[in-house]
Amino acid sequence: MEAVKSFYDTPVPARFTGMLSWLITLDHKRIGLMYLFAILFWFLLAVLLGGAIRLELMFPGENIMHADLYNSAFTLHGVIMIFLFIIPALPAVFGNFFLPIHIGADDVYFPKLNLLSWYLYMTGGVIAIVSLFSDGFPDTGWTFYVPFSISTNTNVSTAVFAAFILGFSSMLTGLNFITTIHKMRVKTMGWLQMPLFTWSLYATSWVQLLATPVIAITLVLVMVERFFNVGLFDPARGGDPILYQHLFWIYSHPAVYIMILPGMGVISEIIPVFARKSIFGYKAIVASSMAIAIAGSLVWAHHMYTSGMSDTAVFVFSLLTFVVAIPSAIKVFSWVATLYKGAIQMTPPLFLSLCFIYLFSVGGLTGLVLGAAGANIHVHDTHFVVAHFHFTMFGGTGFAFFAALHYWWPKMFGRMYDFKKAYAAAILVTAGFMLHYVPMFVLGLQGMPRRYYDYLPQYAAGNFFAGFGAMFMILGIGLMMVNLFLSFRRAQISDPDPWGGVTLEWTVPSPPPVHNFVTDPDVLDYPYDFSGVVAGAVNKSRRT
Ligand code: HEM
Ligand SMILES: [Cu+2]
């Protein structure tokens, strides 16, 4: 394949160069990378905040921060991790970069809207920073529950306004992806020839589009209450604080599928490549992505069993919570069935995907414990809940993000990283993860409440060990990032397909040219057909 100019060397529009050619780019790949660098900044900031919280909890009593600062620290940690990292991470970075290539297109349907979404994301981030100053960052928790979020004199209005703006970036990205998948697929690609990452983005985009307006309205109501004191959530004036919880979780539970569905899509891309085997149950995985998006919108009140709901309501939401676990289990089964009797090629992306499958399964299974009303009422608002959602969100989407970074890094930058350092970092993060969050399950079962900067003496040992876990995890994350960026010191790789993948991104040069394809995309009848790929060491695999 003769050398063609990559998208780094061909700005769109062509008349702009340098930094400006990035800031007003209409190239989906550049927009994907601009999200990547912003998202890495926020992630690492929130990881350090997580480390600070953990350090405060490592010993009983006041250590590095007093109670008010602790409340703001975990709120900021949660708000950044949710709205600025985990929700946009996979769709905005890898969706933007790879969705058009996966369907044989040269861009998304609305390039200008795509750039606007990035600017909304950046604006939301800046406003979140602004809310740190003057009255200080909110101390409400990332859930901004009323009545405290109405009465507290910290910067709640600014912070919820930041989340409101970020919501628009998410909605517009969803709208763009749905239109692109309907309108921009190459003629030879039918719906059941699309890669599973594309399908996961399709399901995610519908949730982004339909659920995000609910949180937007809810956040506006909080601002209205803080400015005009209307009494919407005040029982003394005919309002109801529980209404806020319903509105908040009607978005925020489906939002966990905005987080995990693209992660599941990434794993469905990686497993067949390194098992050298067609994915098991392609249609079942497609159907379960859509089923998760639909059923996931019906379970929100499982966050509210202790809010005084009727037993009937608790029963219904508990039952629905068990139902929504089924499509997730189908995916885990399909990934394991694909690995079974595969010609396994161990690589950092596969290793991180295996960690995802294990950690997300623990997260999912403890989700069933929380879905059962009896158990839930015992562990509600304890560190058991905190451990559970770190297993699903960090162990799930976080590790899928790490796996996607290692899988697509050579395609995005044309560089390969050091495998040994990649494995060392992944092992450090995973071991630290287990040592950090497993004790929190036990502490929660023993009754340790979340969101307190101090605790009773009987919780000291668990928090001490968890402290070391967090240190290993943060060290591992640091090594991982350093190793990836050290790849820029290495020679450009010439092989467009270092892994032996069969989806379209592996047919174009690394990095891709500005319009993605040099020759017309050659769509496979079945997206994961490895019959043409020779088993053998990575880097040497070639189509016959
Ligand atoms: C180095 C990594 C991390 C560490 C050390 C860490 C530590 C913690 C701790 C100790 C808490 C509980 C605070 C309390 O209730 O008193 C917490 C809360 C939280 N963490 Fe993390 N975490 C990390 C990564 C993540 C990631 C990757 C995510 C999201 C994807 C996340 C999302 C959250 C959220 C949403 C809360 C709840 C905040 C609240 O109560 O409002 N964390 N984290
Ligand atoms: Cu939920």
XYZ file of C-alpha atoms and ligand atoms in Angstrom:
588
model
C 0.000 0.000 0.000
C 1.674 3.252 -1.147
C 2.081 5.884 1.546
C -0.890 8.223 1.659
C -1.089 11.417 3.697
C -2.692 10.761 7.075
C -5.445 12.904 8.599
C -2.773 14.594 10.715
C -1.338 16.142 7.543
C -4.620 17.078 5.848
C -6.739 19.564 7.822
C -10.470 19.887 7.083
C -11.277 22.645 6.073
C -7.950 22.688 4.186
C -7.309 26.453 4.467
C -6.521 26.300 8.195
C -3.247 24.991 9.619
C -1.655 24.455 13.033
C -3.750 24.636 16.210
C -6.562 26.411 14.374
C -6.939 23.432 12.030
C -7.806 21.405 15.122
C -10.032 23.923 16.894
C -12.332 24.304 13.893
C -11.854 20.868 12.365
C -14.726 18.989 10.737
C -12.779 15.687 10.694
C -14.387 13.064 12.969
C -10.962 11.552 13.750
C -9.515 14.854 14.965
C -12.655 15.499 17.030
C -12.279 12.013 18.538
C -8.696 12.804 19.565
C -9.640 16.219 20.985
C -12.135 14.398 23.192
C -9.439 11.837 24.102
C -6.998 14.412 25.476
C -9.712 16.322 27.361
C -11.169 13.107 28.786
C -7.738 11.831 29.890
C -7.190 15.133 31.718
C -10.487 14.836 33.591
C -9.995 11.131 34.318
C -6.555 11.619 35.823
C -7.761 14.604 37.878
C -10.664 12.534 39.250
C -8.348 9.567 39.933
C -6.159 11.853 42.066
C -9.276 13.063 43.890
C -10.246 9.418 44.445
C -6.770 8.823 45.836
C -7.150 11.799 48.176
C -10.501 10.513 49.467
C -8.976 7.095 50.014
C -5.992 8.585 51.838
C -8.347 10.448 54.169
C -10.153 7.155 54.876
C -6.923 5.145 55.358
C -6.784 5.919 59.097
C -9.608 6.806 61.544
C -10.062 10.475 62.450
C -9.166 13.583 60.432
C -6.029 13.043 58.306
C -5.585 15.186 55.186
C -8.964 16.952 54.970
C -11.804 18.068 57.260
C -15.423 16.923 56.863
C -16.644 19.764 54.593
C -13.689 19.411 52.238
C -14.228 15.632 52.165
C -17.863 16.169 51.141
C -16.804 18.415 48.274
C -13.970 16.065 47.299
C -16.157 12.977 46.799
C -18.819 15.090 45.096
C -16.254 16.499 42.649
C -14.743 13.009 42.171
C -18.173 11.581 41.374
C -19.340 14.469 39.146
C -16.155 14.445 37.051
C -16.030 10.643 36.771
C -19.674 10.415 35.709
C -20.314 13.472 33.514
C -16.813 14.283 32.185
C -15.226 10.795 31.943
C -17.365 7.680 31.945
C -20.403 8.905 29.938
C -18.460 10.502 27.046
C -15.320 8.283 27.168
C -16.158 5.533 24.670
C -18.795 7.145 22.390
C -17.051 10.530 22.057
C -13.488 9.193 21.615
C -13.730 5.821 19.880
C -17.248 6.331 18.501
C -16.145 9.514 16.785
C -12.903 8.017 15.503
C -14.132 4.588 14.371
C -17.917 4.640 13.767
C -17.658 6.161 10.230
C -14.765 3.829 9.314
C -16.647 0.776 10.623
C -19.591 1.492 8.311
C -17.445 2.466 5.308
C -18.170 6.205 5.506
C -15.843 9.197 5.273
C -17.392 11.138 8.190
C -20.416 11.471 10.459
C -23.661 12.902 8.999
C -23.440 16.298 10.840
C -19.734 17.278 11.058
C -20.461 20.826 12.287
C -22.830 19.535 14.972
C -20.081 17.130 15.956
C -17.666 19.980 16.521
C -20.360 21.882 18.439
C -20.778 18.826 20.728
C -17.064 19.009 21.542
C -17.298 22.706 22.350
C -20.302 22.053 24.601
C -18.268 19.335 26.337
C -15.352 21.728 26.867
C -17.702 24.525 28.071
C -19.309 22.158 30.574
C -15.844 21.272 31.849
C -14.793 24.890 32.255
C -18.029 25.743 34.113
C -17.387 22.765 36.448
C -13.951 24.261 37.208
C -15.517 27.682 37.833
C -17.847 26.130 40.423
C -14.786 25.225 42.456
C -14.272 28.874 43.357
C -16.029 31.478 45.525
C -18.529 29.405 47.607
C -16.668 26.186 46.943
C -17.622 23.030 45.126
C -20.950 21.451 46.071
C -20.975 19.056 49.026
C -24.162 17.197 48.033
C -22.775 14.048 46.392
C -22.940 13.637 42.581
C -26.671 12.912 42.863
C -27.531 16.502 43.985
C -30.429 15.188 46.115
C -32.972 17.741 47.373
C -33.722 19.220 49.891
C -29.974 19.585 50.781
C -28.976 20.691 47.234
C -31.536 23.504 47.551
C -30.450 24.676 50.999
C -26.660 24.251 50.954
C -24.713 27.446 50.254
C -22.056 25.847 48.059
C -21.891 26.301 44.257
C -24.660 23.857 43.361
C -26.232 26.079 40.681
C -22.983 26.398 38.722
C -22.211 22.689 38.985
C -25.667 21.569 37.850
C -25.479 24.104 35.018
C -22.212 22.429 33.941
C -23.960 19.026 33.955
C -26.856 20.579 32.003
C -24.493 21.771 29.229
C -22.691 18.408 29.156
C -26.058 16.739 28.663
C -26.510 18.620 25.397
C -23.121 17.470 24.152
C -24.234 13.893 24.866
C -27.664 14.288 23.218
C -26.221 15.865 20.049
C -23.610 13.123 19.765
C -26.387 10.537 20.018
C -28.444 12.299 17.342
C -25.381 12.455 15.066
C -24.553 8.763 15.459
C -28.120 7.545 14.855
C -28.372 9.623 11.662
C -24.911 8.505 10.525
C -25.734 4.801 10.982
C -29.023 5.174 9.096
C -27.693 7.401 6.310
C -23.953 6.858 5.858
C -23.488 3.064 5.755
C -21.697 1.967 2.564
C -24.216 0.481 0.127
C -22.822 -3.017 0.500
C -23.284 -3.050 4.302
C -26.628 -4.307 5.621
C -27.693 -3.888 9.261
C -26.543 -7.399 10.168
C -23.135 -6.793 8.614
C -22.354 -3.925 10.967
C -19.666 -4.452 13.626
C -20.986 -4.948 17.172
C -19.311 -1.740 18.350
C -21.512 0.100 15.845
C -24.603 -1.668 17.204
C -23.617 -0.826 20.791
C -23.265 2.844 19.794
C -26.659 2.702 18.058
C -28.370 1.432 21.245
C -26.424 3.925 23.380
C -27.358 6.855 21.146
C -31.079 6.182 21.562
C -30.676 6.245 25.348
C -28.598 9.459 25.097
C -31.297 11.062 22.962
C -34.379 9.933 24.920
C -33.168 9.874 28.545
C -30.851 12.899 28.747
C -33.673 15.477 28.389
C -35.076 14.178 31.703
C -31.920 15.023 33.645
C -31.704 18.355 31.804
C -35.171 19.330 33.070
C -34.436 18.005 36.556
C -31.265 20.096 36.836
C -33.201 23.161 35.636
C -35.711 22.536 38.438
C -32.886 22.543 40.997
C -31.657 25.883 39.637
C -35.232 27.283 39.672
C -35.643 26.161 43.274
C -32.324 27.745 44.322
C -33.100 31.056 42.606
C -36.867 31.394 43.043
C -37.750 29.021 45.908
C -40.977 27.860 44.234
C -41.463 24.898 46.547
C -41.488 22.147 43.899
C -39.804 19.714 46.301
C -41.205 21.138 49.567
C -43.999 19.012 51.125
C -45.157 22.038 53.153
C -46.034 23.755 49.868
C -47.461 20.748 47.995
C -44.091 19.694 46.632
C -42.348 16.312 47.052
C -38.614 15.631 47.488
C -39.145 12.048 46.269
C -40.224 13.467 42.901
C -36.628 14.633 42.458
C -35.310 11.121 43.088
C -37.652 9.645 40.456
C -36.674 12.270 37.883
C -32.965 11.913 38.678
C -32.914 8.114 38.389
C -35.241 7.972 35.342
C -32.147 9.340 33.563
C -29.301 8.128 35.762
C -30.099 4.437 35.653
C -30.409 4.349 31.837
C -27.247 6.484 31.947
C -25.359 3.460 33.300
C -26.170 1.804 29.949
C -24.838 4.849 28.096
C -21.670 3.993 30.050
C -21.554 0.204 29.669
C -23.112 -0.549 26.253
C -20.217 0.967 24.238
C -17.824 -0.858 26.612
C -19.542 -4.128 25.796
C -19.221 -3.206 22.104
C -15.452 -2.773 22.483
C -15.122 -6.198 24.120
C -17.194 -7.764 21.303
C -14.658 -6.283 18.854
C -11.548 -7.500 20.699
C -12.469 -11.059 21.779
C -13.000 -12.587 18.290
C -9.774 -11.023 16.935
C -7.555 -12.632 19.579
C -9.524 -15.893 19.653
C -9.231 -15.945 15.851
C -12.807 -17.121 15.846
C -16.109 -15.666 14.682
C -18.046 -14.196 17.611
C -20.588 -16.557 19.176
C -24.161 -15.323 18.887
C -23.800 -12.173 16.761
C -27.579 -11.722 16.449
C -28.134 -12.482 20.149
C -25.601 -9.772 21.057
C -27.329 -7.291 18.725
C -30.715 -8.099 20.240
C -29.380 -7.896 23.796
C -27.886 -4.432 23.140
C -31.314 -3.153 22.095
C -33.030 -5.072 24.929
C -30.707 -3.484 27.502
C -31.460 -0.006 26.120
C -35.221 -0.628 26.386
C -35.520 -2.681 29.611
C -32.873 -0.502 31.282
C -35.328 2.396 31.207
C -37.820 0.541 33.418
C -35.798 -0.126 36.595
C -34.854 3.314 37.947
C -36.615 3.019 41.321
C -34.361 0.190 42.497
C -32.284 3.116 43.807
C -35.191 4.109 46.044
C -36.338 1.033 47.982
C -35.718 2.954 51.237
C -37.609 6.068 50.098
C -40.930 4.810 51.477
C -42.249 3.225 48.261
C -45.100 0.683 48.466
C -44.223 -3.023 48.642
C -45.880 -3.497 45.266
C -43.632 -0.891 43.681
C -40.574 -2.450 45.347
C -41.632 -5.873 44.041
C -42.147 -4.628 40.467
C -38.847 -2.724 40.269
C -36.972 -5.610 41.860
C -38.407 -8.062 39.322
C -37.561 -5.751 36.410
C -34.018 -5.357 37.739
C -33.536 -9.128 37.552
C -34.969 -9.132 34.024
C -32.510 -6.486 32.774
C -29.603 -8.665 33.980
C -30.481 -11.333 31.369
C -29.278 -9.518 28.212
C -26.013 -8.609 29.975
C -25.525 -12.265 30.886
C -26.108 -13.238 27.236
C -23.162 -11.056 26.238
C -20.849 -12.498 28.908
C -21.845 -16.002 27.780
C -21.145 -15.102 24.123
C -17.686 -13.702 24.910
C -16.715 -16.801 26.904
C -18.168 -19.104 24.217
C -16.114 -17.260 21.584
C -12.914 -17.799 23.589
C -13.751 -21.489 24.066
C -11.546 -23.554 21.699
C -10.242 -20.352 20.084
C -6.628 -19.958 18.867
C -5.928 -17.511 21.683
C -3.353 -14.800 20.998
C -2.586 -13.057 24.322
C -2.055 -9.333 23.897
C -2.599 -6.325 26.206
C -6.040 -5.553 24.659
C -7.172 -9.165 25.229
C -5.741 -9.227 28.784
C -7.633 -6.040 29.667
C -10.799 -7.466 28.070
C -10.547 -10.588 30.247
C -10.189 -8.329 33.307
C -13.317 -6.475 32.110
C -15.306 -9.713 31.858
C -14.336 -10.758 35.401
C -14.743 -7.362 37.093
C -17.970 -6.469 35.288
C -19.438 -9.879 36.160
C -18.699 -9.266 39.862
C -20.300 -5.838 39.455
C -23.342 -7.352 37.741
C -23.795 -10.113 40.303
C -23.566 -7.679 43.232
C -26.126 -5.617 41.310
C -28.507 -8.565 41.713
C -27.823 -8.520 45.467
C -28.767 -4.829 45.453
C -31.811 -5.535 43.244
C -33.212 -7.859 45.926
C -35.176 -5.600 48.282
C -34.308 -7.460 51.486
C -30.560 -7.261 50.939
C -30.767 -3.745 49.516
C -32.392 -2.245 52.595
C -29.507 -3.669 54.667
C -26.670 -2.281 52.533
C -28.289 0.872 51.046
C -25.958 3.910 51.258
C -23.032 1.813 52.559
C -19.633 1.101 51.050
C -21.123 -2.082 49.577
C -22.946 0.160 47.078
C -19.757 2.173 46.416
C -17.808 -1.050 45.742
C -20.619 -2.336 43.471
C -20.701 0.680 41.167
C -16.910 0.891 40.981
C -16.902 -2.750 39.792
C -19.515 -1.960 37.121
C -18.396 1.526 36.081
C -14.610 1.362 36.624
C -14.164 -2.425 36.336
C -16.600 -2.322 33.404
C -16.433 0.832 31.327
C -13.077 1.969 32.762
C -11.359 -1.289 31.773
C -13.145 -1.310 28.391
C -11.685 2.179 27.899
C -8.202 0.853 28.731
C -8.750 -2.124 26.374
C -9.966 0.174 23.573
C -6.938 2.464 24.065
C -4.561 -0.501 23.691
C -6.483 -2.085 20.785
C -6.907 1.028 18.629
C -3.779 3.001 19.673
C -1.695 1.626 16.719
C -4.494 2.611 14.306
C -5.035 6.106 15.727
C -1.364 7.034 16.032
C 0.509 4.541 13.824
C 2.678 3.569 16.827
C 2.901 0.407 18.913
C 3.571 0.531 22.662
C 5.734 -1.779 24.818
C 3.824 -4.970 25.640
C 5.737 -5.806 28.854
C 5.035 -2.400 30.412
C 1.427 -2.637 29.244
C 0.993 -5.978 31.029
C 2.754 -4.682 34.176
C 0.454 -1.664 34.292
C -2.673 -3.755 33.687
C -1.718 -6.207 36.455
C -0.979 -3.369 38.897
C -4.337 -1.688 38.177
C -6.283 -4.964 38.462
C -4.567 -6.164 41.650
C -4.918 -2.675 43.186
C -8.562 -2.619 42.124
C -9.308 -5.880 43.939
C -7.395 -4.835 47.078
C -9.220 -1.482 47.073
C -12.838 -2.431 46.394
C -13.235 -5.963 47.815
C -12.725 -4.741 51.437
C -15.403 -2.121 50.722
C -17.944 -4.906 50.069
C -17.142 -6.329 53.504
C -17.153 -2.901 55.209
C -20.542 -2.186 53.639
C -22.009 -5.504 54.803
C -20.721 -4.623 58.274
C -22.641 -1.344 58.033
C -20.033 1.309 57.159
C -22.020 4.219 55.663
C -20.766 5.960 52.520
C -20.043 9.690 52.348
C -18.537 10.035 55.849
C -14.952 11.218 56.267
C -14.517 9.223 59.478
C -15.725 5.868 60.811
C -16.012 3.583 63.846
C -12.848 1.726 65.010
C -14.070 -1.678 63.745
C -13.742 -0.435 60.153
C -10.071 0.573 60.473
C -8.436 -2.602 59.079
C -10.562 -2.721 55.914
C -9.918 0.934 55.126
C -6.200 0.515 55.766
C -5.879 -2.276 53.177
C -8.143 -0.452 50.726
C -5.725 2.472 50.974
C -2.875 0.357 49.613
C -5.128 -0.962 46.879
C -5.797 2.580 45.707
C -2.058 3.340 45.634
C -1.285 0.297 43.436
C -4.204 1.199 41.166
C -3.067 4.797 40.726
C 0.542 3.689 40.110
C -0.702 1.255 37.475
C -2.815 3.914 35.767
C 0.238 6.205 35.727
C 2.478 3.524 34.190
C -0.201 2.718 31.606
C -0.437 6.324 30.434
C 3.345 6.801 30.374
C 3.813 3.609 28.360
C 1.234 4.647 25.766
C 2.767 8.091 25.305
C 6.295 6.645 25.179
C 5.153 4.961 21.941
C 5.560 8.354 20.226
C 9.293 7.859 20.620
C 9.077 4.650 18.603
C 9.198 4.248 14.862
C 5.985 4.485 12.871
C 4.511 1.048 12.276
C 3.878 0.235 8.622
C 1.487 -2.645 9.118
C -2.129 -1.374 8.881
C -3.297 -4.556 10.610
C -0.977 -5.496 13.478
C -3.608 -7.659 15.213
C -5.093 -9.594 12.280
C -8.477 -7.876 12.657
C -11.188 -8.139 9.984
C -13.314 -5.024 10.534
C -12.798 -2.117 8.134
C -10.417 0.007 10.224
C -7.751 -2.684 9.723
C -8.013 -2.286 5.934
C -6.985 1.388 5.944
C -3.533 2.827 6.668
C -2.397 3.725 10.215
C -3.106 6.584 10.874
C -6.006 6.705 8.413
C -6.168 9.277 5.598
C -8.563 12.190 5.992
C -11.434 10.541 4.077
C -10.610 7.157 5.623
C -10.573 4.904 2.570
C -8.009 4.691 -0.224
C -10.025 2.033 -2.095
C -13.736 1.229 -1.815
C -14.386 -0.562 1.483
C -14.647 -4.315 1.050
C -17.532 -5.352 3.330
C -17.517 -8.920 4.615
C -20.729 -10.915 4.352
C -20.347 -11.650 8.067
C -18.508 -9.012 10.161
C -16.330 -11.438 12.132
C -15.342 -13.922 9.437
C -11.888 -15.194 10.313
C -11.876 -17.977 7.738
C -9.553 -15.790 5.615
C -7.117 -15.017 8.431
C -4.114 -17.278 9.060
C -3.626 -18.157 12.752
C -0.142 -17.205 13.913
C 1.717 -14.672 15.993
C 0.300 -11.199 16.086
C 1.997 -8.924 13.551
C 2.419 -11.793 11.189
C -1.209 -12.630 10.560
C -2.306 -11.838 6.990
C -5.313 -12.551 4.825
C -4.473 -15.220 2.296
C -8.213 5.539 41.429
C -9.416 5.352 41.260
C -10.536 5.603 42.260
C -10.534 5.710 43.630
C -9.352 5.597 44.558
C -11.927 5.940 44.039
C -12.337 6.070 45.376
C -13.631 6.369 45.763
C -14.124 6.363 47.137
C -13.297 6.001 48.346
C -15.411 6.755 47.122
C -16.406 6.814 48.305
C -16.498 8.133 48.980
C -17.533 8.044 50.113
O -18.666 7.631 49.889
O -17.206 8.427 51.225
C -15.745 7.011 45.748
C -16.964 7.451 45.348
C -17.299 7.535 44.033
N -16.512 7.175 42.952
Fe -14.634 6.578 42.942
N -12.726 5.979 42.945
C -11.908 5.773 41.842
C -12.281 5.676 40.554
C -13.549 5.923 40.156
C -14.001 5.769 38.804
C -13.160 5.303 37.618
C -15.316 6.151 38.802
C -16.306 6.204 37.664
C -16.317 5.683 36.691
C -15.676 6.558 40.147
C -16.904 7.063 40.534
C -17.275 7.361 41.819
C -18.570 7.897 42.204
C -19.701 8.259 41.283
C -18.578 8.008 43.591
C -19.725 8.499 44.474
C -19.454 9.926 44.897
C -20.618 10.363 45.776
O -20.881 9.723 46.791
O -21.265 11.338 45.418
N -14.579 6.393 40.952
N -14.650 6.751 44.934
Cu -29.750 1.553 38.844
